[in-house]
Structure formats: structure tokens, C-alpha cells
mmCIF file of C-alpha atoms and ligand atoms in Angstrom:
data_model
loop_
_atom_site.group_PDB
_atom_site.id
_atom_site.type_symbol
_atom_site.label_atom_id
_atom_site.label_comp_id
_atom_site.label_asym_id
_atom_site.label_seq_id
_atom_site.Cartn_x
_atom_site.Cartn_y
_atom_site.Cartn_z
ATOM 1 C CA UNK A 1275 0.000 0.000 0.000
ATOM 2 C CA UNK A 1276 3.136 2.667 0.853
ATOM 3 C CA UNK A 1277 4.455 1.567 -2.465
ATOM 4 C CA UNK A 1278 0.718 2.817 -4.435
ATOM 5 C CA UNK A 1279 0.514 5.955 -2.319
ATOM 6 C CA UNK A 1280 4.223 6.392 -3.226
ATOM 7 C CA UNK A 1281 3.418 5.535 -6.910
ATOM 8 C CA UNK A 1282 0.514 8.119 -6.920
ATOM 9 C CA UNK A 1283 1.932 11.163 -5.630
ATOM 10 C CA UNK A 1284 4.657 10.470 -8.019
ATOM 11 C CA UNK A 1285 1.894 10.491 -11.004
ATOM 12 C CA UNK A 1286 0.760 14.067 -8.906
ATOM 13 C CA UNK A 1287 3.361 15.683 -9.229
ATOM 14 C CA UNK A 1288 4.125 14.603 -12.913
ATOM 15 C CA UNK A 1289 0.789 15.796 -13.615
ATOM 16 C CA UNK A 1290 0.846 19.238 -12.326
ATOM 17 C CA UNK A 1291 4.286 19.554 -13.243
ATOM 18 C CA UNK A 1292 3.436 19.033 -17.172
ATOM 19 C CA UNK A 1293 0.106 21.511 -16.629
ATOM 20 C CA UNK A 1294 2.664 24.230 -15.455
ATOM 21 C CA UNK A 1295 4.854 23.567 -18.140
ATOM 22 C CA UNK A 1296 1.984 23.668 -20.722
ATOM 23 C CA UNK A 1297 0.857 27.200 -19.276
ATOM 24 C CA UNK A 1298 4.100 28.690 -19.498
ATOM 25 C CA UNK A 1299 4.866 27.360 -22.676
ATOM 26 C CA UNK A 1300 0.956 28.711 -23.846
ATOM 27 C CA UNK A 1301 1.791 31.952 -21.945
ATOM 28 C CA UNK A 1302 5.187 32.066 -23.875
ATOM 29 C CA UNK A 1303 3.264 32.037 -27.726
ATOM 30 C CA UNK A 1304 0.719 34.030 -26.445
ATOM 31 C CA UNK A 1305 3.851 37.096 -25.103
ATOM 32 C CA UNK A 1306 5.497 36.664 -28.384
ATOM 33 C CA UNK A 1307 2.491 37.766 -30.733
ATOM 34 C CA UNK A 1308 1.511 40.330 -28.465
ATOM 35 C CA UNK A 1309 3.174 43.201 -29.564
ATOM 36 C CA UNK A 1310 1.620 42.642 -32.944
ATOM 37 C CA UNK A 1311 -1.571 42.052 -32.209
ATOM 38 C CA UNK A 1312 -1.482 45.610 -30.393
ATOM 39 C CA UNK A 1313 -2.618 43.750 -27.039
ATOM 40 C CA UNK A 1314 0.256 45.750 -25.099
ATOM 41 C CA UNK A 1315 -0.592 49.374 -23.660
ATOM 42 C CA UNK A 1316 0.689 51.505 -20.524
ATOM 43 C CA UNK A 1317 -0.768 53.017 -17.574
ATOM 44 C CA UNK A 1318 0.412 55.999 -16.073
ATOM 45 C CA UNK A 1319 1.077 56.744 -12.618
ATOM 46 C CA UNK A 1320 2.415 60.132 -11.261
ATOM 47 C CA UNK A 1321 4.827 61.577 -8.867
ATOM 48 C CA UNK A 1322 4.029 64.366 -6.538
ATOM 49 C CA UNK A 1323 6.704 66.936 -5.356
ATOM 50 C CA UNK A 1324 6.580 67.119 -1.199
ATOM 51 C CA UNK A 1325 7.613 71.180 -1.947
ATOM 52 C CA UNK A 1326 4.754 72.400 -4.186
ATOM 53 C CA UNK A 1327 2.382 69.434 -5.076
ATOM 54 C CA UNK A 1328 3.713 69.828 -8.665
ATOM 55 C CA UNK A 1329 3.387 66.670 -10.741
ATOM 56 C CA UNK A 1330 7.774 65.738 -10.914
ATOM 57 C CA UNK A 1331 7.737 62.411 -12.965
ATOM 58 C CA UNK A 1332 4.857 60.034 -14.660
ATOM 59 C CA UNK A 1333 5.936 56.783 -14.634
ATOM 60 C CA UNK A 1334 4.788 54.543 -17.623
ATOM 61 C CA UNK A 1335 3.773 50.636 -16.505
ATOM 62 C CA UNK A 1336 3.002 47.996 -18.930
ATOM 63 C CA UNK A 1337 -0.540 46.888 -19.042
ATOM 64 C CA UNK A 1338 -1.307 43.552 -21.114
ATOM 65 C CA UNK A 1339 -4.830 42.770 -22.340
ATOM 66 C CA UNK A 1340 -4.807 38.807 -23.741
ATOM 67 C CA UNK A 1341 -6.059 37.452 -26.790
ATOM 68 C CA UNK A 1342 -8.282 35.529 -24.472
ATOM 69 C CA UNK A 1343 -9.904 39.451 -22.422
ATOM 70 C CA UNK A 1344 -7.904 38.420 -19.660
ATOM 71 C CA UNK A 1345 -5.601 41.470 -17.874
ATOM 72 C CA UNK A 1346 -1.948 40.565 -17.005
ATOM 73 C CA UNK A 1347 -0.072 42.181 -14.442
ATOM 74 C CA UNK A 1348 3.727 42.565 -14.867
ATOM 75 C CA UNK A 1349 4.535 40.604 -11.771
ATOM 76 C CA UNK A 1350 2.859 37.542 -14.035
ATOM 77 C CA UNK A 1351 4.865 38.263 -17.571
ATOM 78 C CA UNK A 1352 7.762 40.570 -17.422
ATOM 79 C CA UNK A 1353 9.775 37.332 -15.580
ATOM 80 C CA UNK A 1354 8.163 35.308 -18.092
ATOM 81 C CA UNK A 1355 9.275 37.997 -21.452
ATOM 82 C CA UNK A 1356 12.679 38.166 -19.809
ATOM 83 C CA UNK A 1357 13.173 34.108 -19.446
ATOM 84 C CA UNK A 1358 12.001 34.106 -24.078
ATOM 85 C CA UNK A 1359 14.007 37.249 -24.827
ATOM 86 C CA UNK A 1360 10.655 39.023 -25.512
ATOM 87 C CA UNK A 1361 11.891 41.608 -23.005
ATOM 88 C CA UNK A 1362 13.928 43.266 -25.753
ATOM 89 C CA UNK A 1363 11.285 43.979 -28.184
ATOM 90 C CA UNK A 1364 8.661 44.609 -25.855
ATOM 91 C CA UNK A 1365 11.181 47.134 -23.789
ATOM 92 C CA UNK A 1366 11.370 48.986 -27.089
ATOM 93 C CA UNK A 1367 7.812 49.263 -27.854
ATOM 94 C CA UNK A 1368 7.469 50.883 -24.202
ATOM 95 C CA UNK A 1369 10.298 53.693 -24.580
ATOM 96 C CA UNK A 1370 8.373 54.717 -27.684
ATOM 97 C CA UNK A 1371 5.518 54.648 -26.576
ATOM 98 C CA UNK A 1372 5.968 56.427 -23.815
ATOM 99 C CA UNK A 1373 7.679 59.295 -25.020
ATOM 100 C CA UNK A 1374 5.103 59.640 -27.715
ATOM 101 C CA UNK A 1375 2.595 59.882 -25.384
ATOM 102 C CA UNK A 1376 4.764 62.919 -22.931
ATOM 103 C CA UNK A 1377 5.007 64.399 -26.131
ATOM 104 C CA UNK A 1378 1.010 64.428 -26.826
ATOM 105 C CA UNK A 1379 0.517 65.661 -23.328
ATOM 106 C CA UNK A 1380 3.156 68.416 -23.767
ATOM 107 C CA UNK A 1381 1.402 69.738 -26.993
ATOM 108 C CA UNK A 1382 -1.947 69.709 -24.723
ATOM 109 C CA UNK A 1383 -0.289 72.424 -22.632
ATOM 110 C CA UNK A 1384 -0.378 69.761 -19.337
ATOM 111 C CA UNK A 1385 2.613 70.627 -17.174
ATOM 112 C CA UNK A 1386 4.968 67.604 -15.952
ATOM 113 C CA UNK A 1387 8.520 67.418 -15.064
ATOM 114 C CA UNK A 1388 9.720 64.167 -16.597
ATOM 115 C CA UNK A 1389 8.160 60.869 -18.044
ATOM 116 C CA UNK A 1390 9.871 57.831 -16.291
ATOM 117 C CA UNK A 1391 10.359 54.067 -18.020
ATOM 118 C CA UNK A 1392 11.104 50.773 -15.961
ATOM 119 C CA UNK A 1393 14.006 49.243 -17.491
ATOM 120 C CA UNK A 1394 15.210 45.415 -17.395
ATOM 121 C CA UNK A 1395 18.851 44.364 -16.192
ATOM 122 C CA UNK A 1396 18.935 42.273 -19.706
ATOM 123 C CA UNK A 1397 17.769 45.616 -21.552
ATOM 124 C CA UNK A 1398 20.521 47.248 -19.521
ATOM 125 C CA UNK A 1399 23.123 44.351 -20.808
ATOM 126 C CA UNK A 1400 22.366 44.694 -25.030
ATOM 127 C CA UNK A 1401 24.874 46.600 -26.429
ATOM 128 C CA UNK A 1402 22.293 48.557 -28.157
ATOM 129 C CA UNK A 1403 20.017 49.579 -25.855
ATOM 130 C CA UNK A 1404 22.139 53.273 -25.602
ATOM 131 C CA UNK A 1405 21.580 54.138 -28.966
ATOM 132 C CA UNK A 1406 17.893 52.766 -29.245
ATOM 133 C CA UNK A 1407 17.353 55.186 -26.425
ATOM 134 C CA UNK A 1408 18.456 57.994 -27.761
ATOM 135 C CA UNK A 1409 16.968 57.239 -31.142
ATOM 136 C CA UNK A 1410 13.128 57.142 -29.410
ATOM 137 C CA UNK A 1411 13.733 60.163 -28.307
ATOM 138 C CA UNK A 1412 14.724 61.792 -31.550
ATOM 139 C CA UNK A 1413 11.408 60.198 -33.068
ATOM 140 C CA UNK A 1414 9.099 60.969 -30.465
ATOM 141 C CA UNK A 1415 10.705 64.190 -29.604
ATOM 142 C CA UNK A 1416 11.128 64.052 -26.792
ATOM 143 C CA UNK A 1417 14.086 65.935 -25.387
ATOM 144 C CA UNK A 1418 16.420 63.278 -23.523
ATOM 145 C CA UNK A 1419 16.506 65.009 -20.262
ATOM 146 C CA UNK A 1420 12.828 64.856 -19.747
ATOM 147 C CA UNK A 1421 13.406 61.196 -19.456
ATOM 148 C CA UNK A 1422 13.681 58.860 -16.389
ATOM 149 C CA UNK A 1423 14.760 55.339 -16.759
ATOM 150 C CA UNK A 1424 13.881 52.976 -13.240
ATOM 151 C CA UNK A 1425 16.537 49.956 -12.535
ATOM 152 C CA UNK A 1426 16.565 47.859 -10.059
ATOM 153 C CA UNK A 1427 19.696 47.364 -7.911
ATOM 154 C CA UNK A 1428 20.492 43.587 -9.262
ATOM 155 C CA UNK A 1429 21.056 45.508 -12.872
ATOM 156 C CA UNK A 1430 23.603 47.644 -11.359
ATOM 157 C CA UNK A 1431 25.435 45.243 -9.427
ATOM 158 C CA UNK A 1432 27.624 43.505 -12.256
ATOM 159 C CA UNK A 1433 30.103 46.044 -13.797
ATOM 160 C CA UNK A 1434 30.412 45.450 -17.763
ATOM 161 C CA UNK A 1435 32.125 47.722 -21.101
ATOM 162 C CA UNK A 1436 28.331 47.651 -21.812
ATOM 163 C CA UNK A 1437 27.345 49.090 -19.372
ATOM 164 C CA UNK A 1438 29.823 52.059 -18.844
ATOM 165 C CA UNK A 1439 28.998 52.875 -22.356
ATOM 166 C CA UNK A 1440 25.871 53.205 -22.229
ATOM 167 C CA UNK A 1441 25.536 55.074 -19.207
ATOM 168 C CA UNK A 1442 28.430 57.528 -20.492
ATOM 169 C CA UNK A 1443 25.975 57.665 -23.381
ATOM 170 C CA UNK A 1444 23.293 58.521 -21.275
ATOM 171 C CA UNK A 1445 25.170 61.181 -19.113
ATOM 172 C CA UNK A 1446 25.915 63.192 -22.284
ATOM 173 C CA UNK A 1447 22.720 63.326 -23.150
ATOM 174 C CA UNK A 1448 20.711 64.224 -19.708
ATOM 175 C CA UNK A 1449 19.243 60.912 -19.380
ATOM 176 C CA UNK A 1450 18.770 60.079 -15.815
ATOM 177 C CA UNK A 1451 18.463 57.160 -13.528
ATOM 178 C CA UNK A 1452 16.571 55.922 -10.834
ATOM 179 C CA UNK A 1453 16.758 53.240 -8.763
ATOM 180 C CA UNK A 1454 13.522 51.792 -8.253
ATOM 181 C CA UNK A 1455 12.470 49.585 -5.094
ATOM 182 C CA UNK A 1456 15.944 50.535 -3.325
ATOM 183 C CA UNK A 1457 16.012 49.154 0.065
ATOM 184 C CA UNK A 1458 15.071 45.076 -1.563
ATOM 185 C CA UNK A 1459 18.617 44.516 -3.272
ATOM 186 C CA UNK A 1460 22.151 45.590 -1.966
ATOM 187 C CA UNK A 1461 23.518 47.797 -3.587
ATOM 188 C CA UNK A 1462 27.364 48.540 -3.385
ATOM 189 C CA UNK A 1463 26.807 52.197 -1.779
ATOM 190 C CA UNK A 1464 30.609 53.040 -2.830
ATOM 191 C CA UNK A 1465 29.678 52.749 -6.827
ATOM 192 C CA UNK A 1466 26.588 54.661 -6.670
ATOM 193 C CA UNK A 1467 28.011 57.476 -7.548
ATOM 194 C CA UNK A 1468 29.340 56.427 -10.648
ATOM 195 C CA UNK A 1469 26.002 55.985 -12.221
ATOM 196 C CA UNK A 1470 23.964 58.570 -13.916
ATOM 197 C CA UNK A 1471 21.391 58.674 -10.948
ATOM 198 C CA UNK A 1472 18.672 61.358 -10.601
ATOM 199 C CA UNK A 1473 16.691 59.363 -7.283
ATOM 200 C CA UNK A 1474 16.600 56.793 -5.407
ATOM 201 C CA UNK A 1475 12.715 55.173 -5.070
ATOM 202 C CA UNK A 1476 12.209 53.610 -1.814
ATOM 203 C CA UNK A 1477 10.527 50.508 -1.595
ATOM 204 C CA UNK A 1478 6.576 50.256 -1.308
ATOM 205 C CA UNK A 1479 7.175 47.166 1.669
ATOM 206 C CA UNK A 1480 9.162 49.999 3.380
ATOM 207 C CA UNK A 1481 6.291 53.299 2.832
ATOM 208 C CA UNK A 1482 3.777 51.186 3.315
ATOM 209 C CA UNK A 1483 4.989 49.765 6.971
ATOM 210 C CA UNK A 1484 5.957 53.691 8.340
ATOM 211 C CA UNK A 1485 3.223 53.842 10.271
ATOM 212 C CA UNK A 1486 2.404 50.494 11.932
ATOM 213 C CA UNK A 1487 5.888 48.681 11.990
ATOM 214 C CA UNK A 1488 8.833 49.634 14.654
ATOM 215 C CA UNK A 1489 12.317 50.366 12.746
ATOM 216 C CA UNK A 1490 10.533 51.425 9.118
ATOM 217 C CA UNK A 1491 10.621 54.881 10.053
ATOM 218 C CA UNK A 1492 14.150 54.650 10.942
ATOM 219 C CA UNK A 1493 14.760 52.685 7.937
ATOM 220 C CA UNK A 1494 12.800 55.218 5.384
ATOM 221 C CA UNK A 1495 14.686 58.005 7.138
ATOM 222 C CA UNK A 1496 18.069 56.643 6.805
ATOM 223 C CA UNK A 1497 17.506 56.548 3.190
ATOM 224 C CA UNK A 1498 16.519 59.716 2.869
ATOM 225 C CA UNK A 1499 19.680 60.734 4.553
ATOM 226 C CA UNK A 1500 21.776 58.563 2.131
ATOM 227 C CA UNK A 1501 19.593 59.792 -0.906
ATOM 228 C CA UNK A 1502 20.444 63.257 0.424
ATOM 229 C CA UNK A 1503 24.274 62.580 1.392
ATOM 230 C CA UNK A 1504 24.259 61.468 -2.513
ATOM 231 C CA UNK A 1505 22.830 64.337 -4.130
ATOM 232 C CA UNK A 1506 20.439 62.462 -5.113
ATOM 233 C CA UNK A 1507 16.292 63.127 -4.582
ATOM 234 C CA UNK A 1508 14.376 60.959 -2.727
ATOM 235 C CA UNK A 1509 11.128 59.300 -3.731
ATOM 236 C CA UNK A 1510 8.575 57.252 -1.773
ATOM 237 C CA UNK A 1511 6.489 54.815 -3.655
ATOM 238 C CA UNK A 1512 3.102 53.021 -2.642
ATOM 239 C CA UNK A 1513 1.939 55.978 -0.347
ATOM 240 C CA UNK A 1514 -1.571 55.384 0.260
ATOM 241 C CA UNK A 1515 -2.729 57.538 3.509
ATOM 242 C CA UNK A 1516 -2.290 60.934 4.417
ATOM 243 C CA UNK A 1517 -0.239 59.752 7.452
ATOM 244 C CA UNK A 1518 2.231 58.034 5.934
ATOM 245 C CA UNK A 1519 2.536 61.248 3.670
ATOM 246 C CA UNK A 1520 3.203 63.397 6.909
ATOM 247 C CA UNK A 1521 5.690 61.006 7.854
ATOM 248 C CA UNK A 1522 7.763 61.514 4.782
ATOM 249 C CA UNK A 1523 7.199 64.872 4.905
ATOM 250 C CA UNK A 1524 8.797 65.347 8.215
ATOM 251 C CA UNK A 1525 12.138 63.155 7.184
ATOM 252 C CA UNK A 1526 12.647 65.400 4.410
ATOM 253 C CA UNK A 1527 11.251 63.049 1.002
ATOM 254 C CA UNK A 1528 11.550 65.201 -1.544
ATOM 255 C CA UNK A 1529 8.516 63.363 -3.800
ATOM 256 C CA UNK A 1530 5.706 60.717 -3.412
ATOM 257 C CA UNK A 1531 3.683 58.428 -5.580
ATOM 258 C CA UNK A 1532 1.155 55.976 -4.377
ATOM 259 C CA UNK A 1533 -2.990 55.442 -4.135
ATOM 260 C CA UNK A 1534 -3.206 58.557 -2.429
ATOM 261 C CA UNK A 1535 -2.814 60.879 -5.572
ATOM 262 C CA UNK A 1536 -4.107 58.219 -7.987
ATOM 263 C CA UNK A 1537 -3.890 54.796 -9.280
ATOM 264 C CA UNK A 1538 -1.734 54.088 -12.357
ATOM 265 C CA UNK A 1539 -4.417 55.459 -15.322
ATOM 266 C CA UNK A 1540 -4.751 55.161 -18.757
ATOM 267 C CA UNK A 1541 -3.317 58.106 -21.113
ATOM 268 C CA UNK A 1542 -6.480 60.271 -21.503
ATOM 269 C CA UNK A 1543 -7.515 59.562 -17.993
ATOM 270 C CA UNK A 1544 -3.651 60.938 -17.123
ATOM 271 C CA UNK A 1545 -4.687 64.006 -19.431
ATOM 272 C CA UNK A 1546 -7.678 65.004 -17.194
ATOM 273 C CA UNK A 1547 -5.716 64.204 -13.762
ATOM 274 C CA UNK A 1548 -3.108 66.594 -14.965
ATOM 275 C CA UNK A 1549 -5.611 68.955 -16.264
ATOM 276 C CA UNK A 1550 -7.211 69.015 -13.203
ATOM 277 C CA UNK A 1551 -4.255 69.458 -11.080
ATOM 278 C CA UNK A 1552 -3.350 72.651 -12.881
HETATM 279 P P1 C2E B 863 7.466 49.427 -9.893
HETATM 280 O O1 C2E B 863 8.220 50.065 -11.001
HETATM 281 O O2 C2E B 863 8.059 49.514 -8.525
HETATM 282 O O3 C2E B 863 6.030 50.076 -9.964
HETATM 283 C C1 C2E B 863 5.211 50.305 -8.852
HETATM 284 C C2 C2E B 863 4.119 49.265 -8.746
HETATM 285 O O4 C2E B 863 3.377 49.535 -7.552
HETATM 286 C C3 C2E B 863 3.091 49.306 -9.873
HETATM 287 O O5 C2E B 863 2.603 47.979 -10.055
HETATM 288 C C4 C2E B 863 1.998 50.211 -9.302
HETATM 289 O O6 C2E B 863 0.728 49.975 -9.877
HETATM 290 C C5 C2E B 863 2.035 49.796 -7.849
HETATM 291 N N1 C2E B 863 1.594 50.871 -6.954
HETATM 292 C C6 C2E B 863 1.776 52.212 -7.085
HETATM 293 N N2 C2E B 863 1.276 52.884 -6.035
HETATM 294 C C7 C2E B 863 0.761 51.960 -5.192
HETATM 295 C C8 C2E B 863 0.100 52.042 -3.903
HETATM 296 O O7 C2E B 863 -0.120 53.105 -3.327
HETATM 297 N N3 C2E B 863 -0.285 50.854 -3.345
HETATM 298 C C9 C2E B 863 -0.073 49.660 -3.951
HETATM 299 N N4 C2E B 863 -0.495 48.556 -3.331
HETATM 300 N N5 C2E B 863 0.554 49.548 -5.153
HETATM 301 C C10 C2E B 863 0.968 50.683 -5.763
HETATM 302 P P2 C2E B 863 2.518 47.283 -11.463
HETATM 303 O O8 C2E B 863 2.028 48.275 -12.485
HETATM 304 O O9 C2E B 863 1.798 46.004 -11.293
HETATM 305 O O10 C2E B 863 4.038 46.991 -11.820
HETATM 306 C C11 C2E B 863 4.794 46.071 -11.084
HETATM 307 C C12 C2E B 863 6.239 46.084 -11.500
HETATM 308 O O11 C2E B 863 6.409 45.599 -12.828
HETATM 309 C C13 C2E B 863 6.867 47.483 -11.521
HETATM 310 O O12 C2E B 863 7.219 47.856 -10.218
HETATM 311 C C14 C2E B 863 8.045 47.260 -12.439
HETATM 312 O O13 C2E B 863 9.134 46.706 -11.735
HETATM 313 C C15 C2E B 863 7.521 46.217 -13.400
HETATM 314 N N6 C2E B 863 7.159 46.888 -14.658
HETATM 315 C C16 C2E B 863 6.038 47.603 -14.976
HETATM 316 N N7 C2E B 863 6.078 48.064 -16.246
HETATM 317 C C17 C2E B 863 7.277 47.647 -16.748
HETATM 318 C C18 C2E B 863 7.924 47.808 -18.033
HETATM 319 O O14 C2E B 863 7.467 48.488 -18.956
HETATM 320 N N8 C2E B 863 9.156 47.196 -18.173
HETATM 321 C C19 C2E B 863 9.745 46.493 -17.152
HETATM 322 N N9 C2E B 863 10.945 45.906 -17.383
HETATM 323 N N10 C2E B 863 9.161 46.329 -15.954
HETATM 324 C C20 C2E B 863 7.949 46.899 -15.747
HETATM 325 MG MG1 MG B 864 9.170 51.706 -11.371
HETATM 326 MG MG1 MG B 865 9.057 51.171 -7.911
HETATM 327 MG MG1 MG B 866 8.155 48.610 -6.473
#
């Protein structure tokens, strides 16, 4: 009897082992035609300046729709684009897409600082990513030090030729960088000021935690302080009450972004946010 109960769990977890492997490869074909089947869009989220409530930055964040209806978050498919290599292509589309839109909203008349664009460590790694960046630009135009690009610490941590390049390329041309969910990886403090940085972002398990869990306000703080001691500006992300705002407020956060303003929207919905904010 051991041996059938043995026997069956093996047949299990073969079973559910193929289904995830058939959903991942299904997931995989459906990722690579999305781009043309135009299922891909973004949603826009801003950031607020803690000095005159003036929007600083709109973040752009992929939104997929299926060929089934169903929504995908990024969570779900940027791991999955950046395991195929569909990172690269997709990555593209966004930068364009993004800066064509900033530019749309510029010729409205809506007043923004910059428009920002998460970036991933393998776009960070092709050799042509500099030049593709600069080229969106120049079609979109959009003038390179309105834009943002958000990397995590993990893309930062291996030094390559590539790399320097590019970010040479990038510090020529006014394109800055933040680093987005700072607080999760580890960065080497001693190289970050080699890099083209404009902010640091803390992380949303940090914000959110200021006011309930001992330490995070020390924590947020001494980021700040490092953010500061680095030149750099300091941005919270995921700020959802007005108490947690107040917080980061009094440790001297120089710009928010969270539920609070407004959930990521959709580019005309942006339009009448920023409208109204004027
Ligand atoms: P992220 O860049 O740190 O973006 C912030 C995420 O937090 C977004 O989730 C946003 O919707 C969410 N968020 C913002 N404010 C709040 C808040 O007050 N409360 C809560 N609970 N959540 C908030 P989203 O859009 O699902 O994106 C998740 C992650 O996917 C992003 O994290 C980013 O790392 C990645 N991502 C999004 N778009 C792109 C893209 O175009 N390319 C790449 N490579 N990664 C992307
Ligand atoms: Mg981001
Ligand atoms: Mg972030
Ligand atoms: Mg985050």
C-alpha cells in the first residue's frame, strides 16, 4: 500500500508539473504575438513633489490585455518575457511609446517634469540599448533630459564595457536614472556614484509599513539621509494615507507616488488628472 501511495503522488506531481509547463509554454506564444496584435498598452502613474504638489515624474507601466480578455499584471509576464528574450522587443515598444505619449501631453499644454520608463537588467546588458534610447527620443521628440529610466539594484550590481557605455551615453545626453524599489537589493553604496542617478525610489514594503511597523521609520529616514548625502532626490512609492505622507514629509522626502494621488491610469484619464491638477 506505501508503495501505491508512493506511486501516486509520483503520477501528482508529474501531472501538475506538465500543466505548469503547458501554461508557461501557452503563456510564452501568447507574449510573443503580443506586440503585434497591439494587445500591449501603458498606464500611467504620477509623482508628486513634497515642496509644491507639482506633478515631478509620470511613470509609464506595462498593461497587457490577452487574446483571451484576460488582464496581465507585470509581476505575471515581465519574468516570463525576460526568461524568451521578448523583453527586448517589448522594452522597445514601451520607450516609444511612452515618449510619444509625454510628447502628446506636452502639446496639450499639461505641465509635468519628466516621463519615467522601468528598465530590465537584460535591456541594460544589449549593447544597443544606448543608442535605441536615444533614437526614441529623436522620433518621439522628446528631449532626452525629460526622461527617467527605473533599474533595479540587481542591474547595477555587475560592472560590464556595456554598461559604462551606455551610461556615459546617457550622461551626455541628460538621461537620468533611478533606482527603483531601493532598500530590496544591496547595492554597493561606494559605486553609486558612478552611475547617472537622478533618485533613489524607496521601496513600497518599506512606505507602506511607516506607520504600523517599529524600525521602518528609521529605515525610510536613513535613506533619505543617504539619498540626500548622494545628491540624489528621494522618492517614496506606494503611499496610500495621508499619514504616511506626513511622515515623509517630516524626514525630508523630496517626492511621493502611491494610491493617495491616484492609481496608475490610462493616457487620456492621465490628461484630465493633470488637467485638473493645474
Ligand atoms: P514598480 O516600477 O516599482 O512600480 C510600482 C508598482 O506599484 C506598480 O505595479 C503600481 O501599480 C504599484 N503601486 C503604485 N502605487 C501603489 C500604492 O499606493 N499601493 C499599492 N499597493 N501599489 C501601488 P505594477 O504596475 O503592477 O508593476 C509592477 C512592476 O512591474 C513594476 O514595479 C516594475 O518593476 C515592473 N514593470 C512595470 N512596467 C514595466 C515595463 O514596462 N518594463 C519592465 N521591465 N518592468 C515593468
Ligand atoms: Mg518603477
Ligand atoms: Mg518602484
Ligand atoms: Mg516597487
Amino acid at each position: 500500500a506505501a508503495k501505491d501511495a508512493g506511486r501516486n503522488t509520483f503520477q501528482f506531481y508529474n501531472a501538475s508539473f506538465y500543466e505548469r509547463v503547458q501554461r508557461r509554454v501557452t503563456l510564452e506564444q501568447e507574449l510573443r504575438q503580443a506586440l503585434a496584435r497591439n494587445e500591449l498598452h501603458l498606464a500611467f502613474q504620477p509623482t508628486v513633489s513634497m515642496e509644491d504638489n507639482g506633478v515631478a515624474c509620470i511613470e509609464a507601466l506595462l498593461r497587457w490585455t490577452s487574446s483571451s480578455g484576460e488582464s496581465r499584471f507585470p509581476s505575471e509576464f515581465i519574468p516570463v518575457a525576460e526568461d524568451c528574450g521578448e523583453i527586448l522587443p517589448i522594452g522597445r515598444w514601451v520607450l516609444g511609446e511612452a515618449c510619444r505619449q509625454a510628447r502628446r501631453w506636452h502639446e496639450a499644454g499639461l505641465q509635468f517634469g519628466r516621463i519615467a520608463v522601468n528598465v530590465s537588467p537584460l535591456q541594460l546588458r544589449d549593447p544597443e540599448f544606448g543608442s535605441q534610447v536615444l533614437e526614441a527620443c529623436a522620433r518621439e521628440q522628446w528631449p532626452t533630459d525629460r526622461l527617467v529610466l527605473e533599474i533595479t539594484e540587481s542591474a547595477l550590481m555587475r560592472d560590464s564595457d556595456v554598461l559604462r557605455n551606455t551610461f556615459a551615453l546617457f550622461k551626455t545626453n541628460g538621461i537620468t536614472l533611478s533606482i527603483d524599489d531601493f532598500g530590496t537589493g544591496f547595492s554597493n553604496l561606494g559605486y553609486l556614484h558612478r552611475f547617472p542617478l537622478r533618485n533613489l525610489k524607496i521601496d513600497r514594503s518599506f512606505v507602506s509599513r511607516m506607520d504600523t511597523t517599529p524600525n521602518m521609520l528609521e529605515l525610510t529616514h536613513a535613506v533619505v539621509s543617504l539619498g540626500h548625502a548622494l545628491g540624489l532626490s528621494v522618492v517614496a512609492e506606494g503611499v496610500e494615507t495621508e499619514n504616511v505622507l506626513q511622515l515623509l514629509r517630516q524626514q525630508g522626502c523630496d517626492e511621493a507616488q502611491g494610491y493617495l494621488f491616484t492609481r496608475p491610469l490610462a493616457a487620456d484619464e492621465m490628461a484630465t488628472w493633470l488637467a485638473a491638477q493645474a
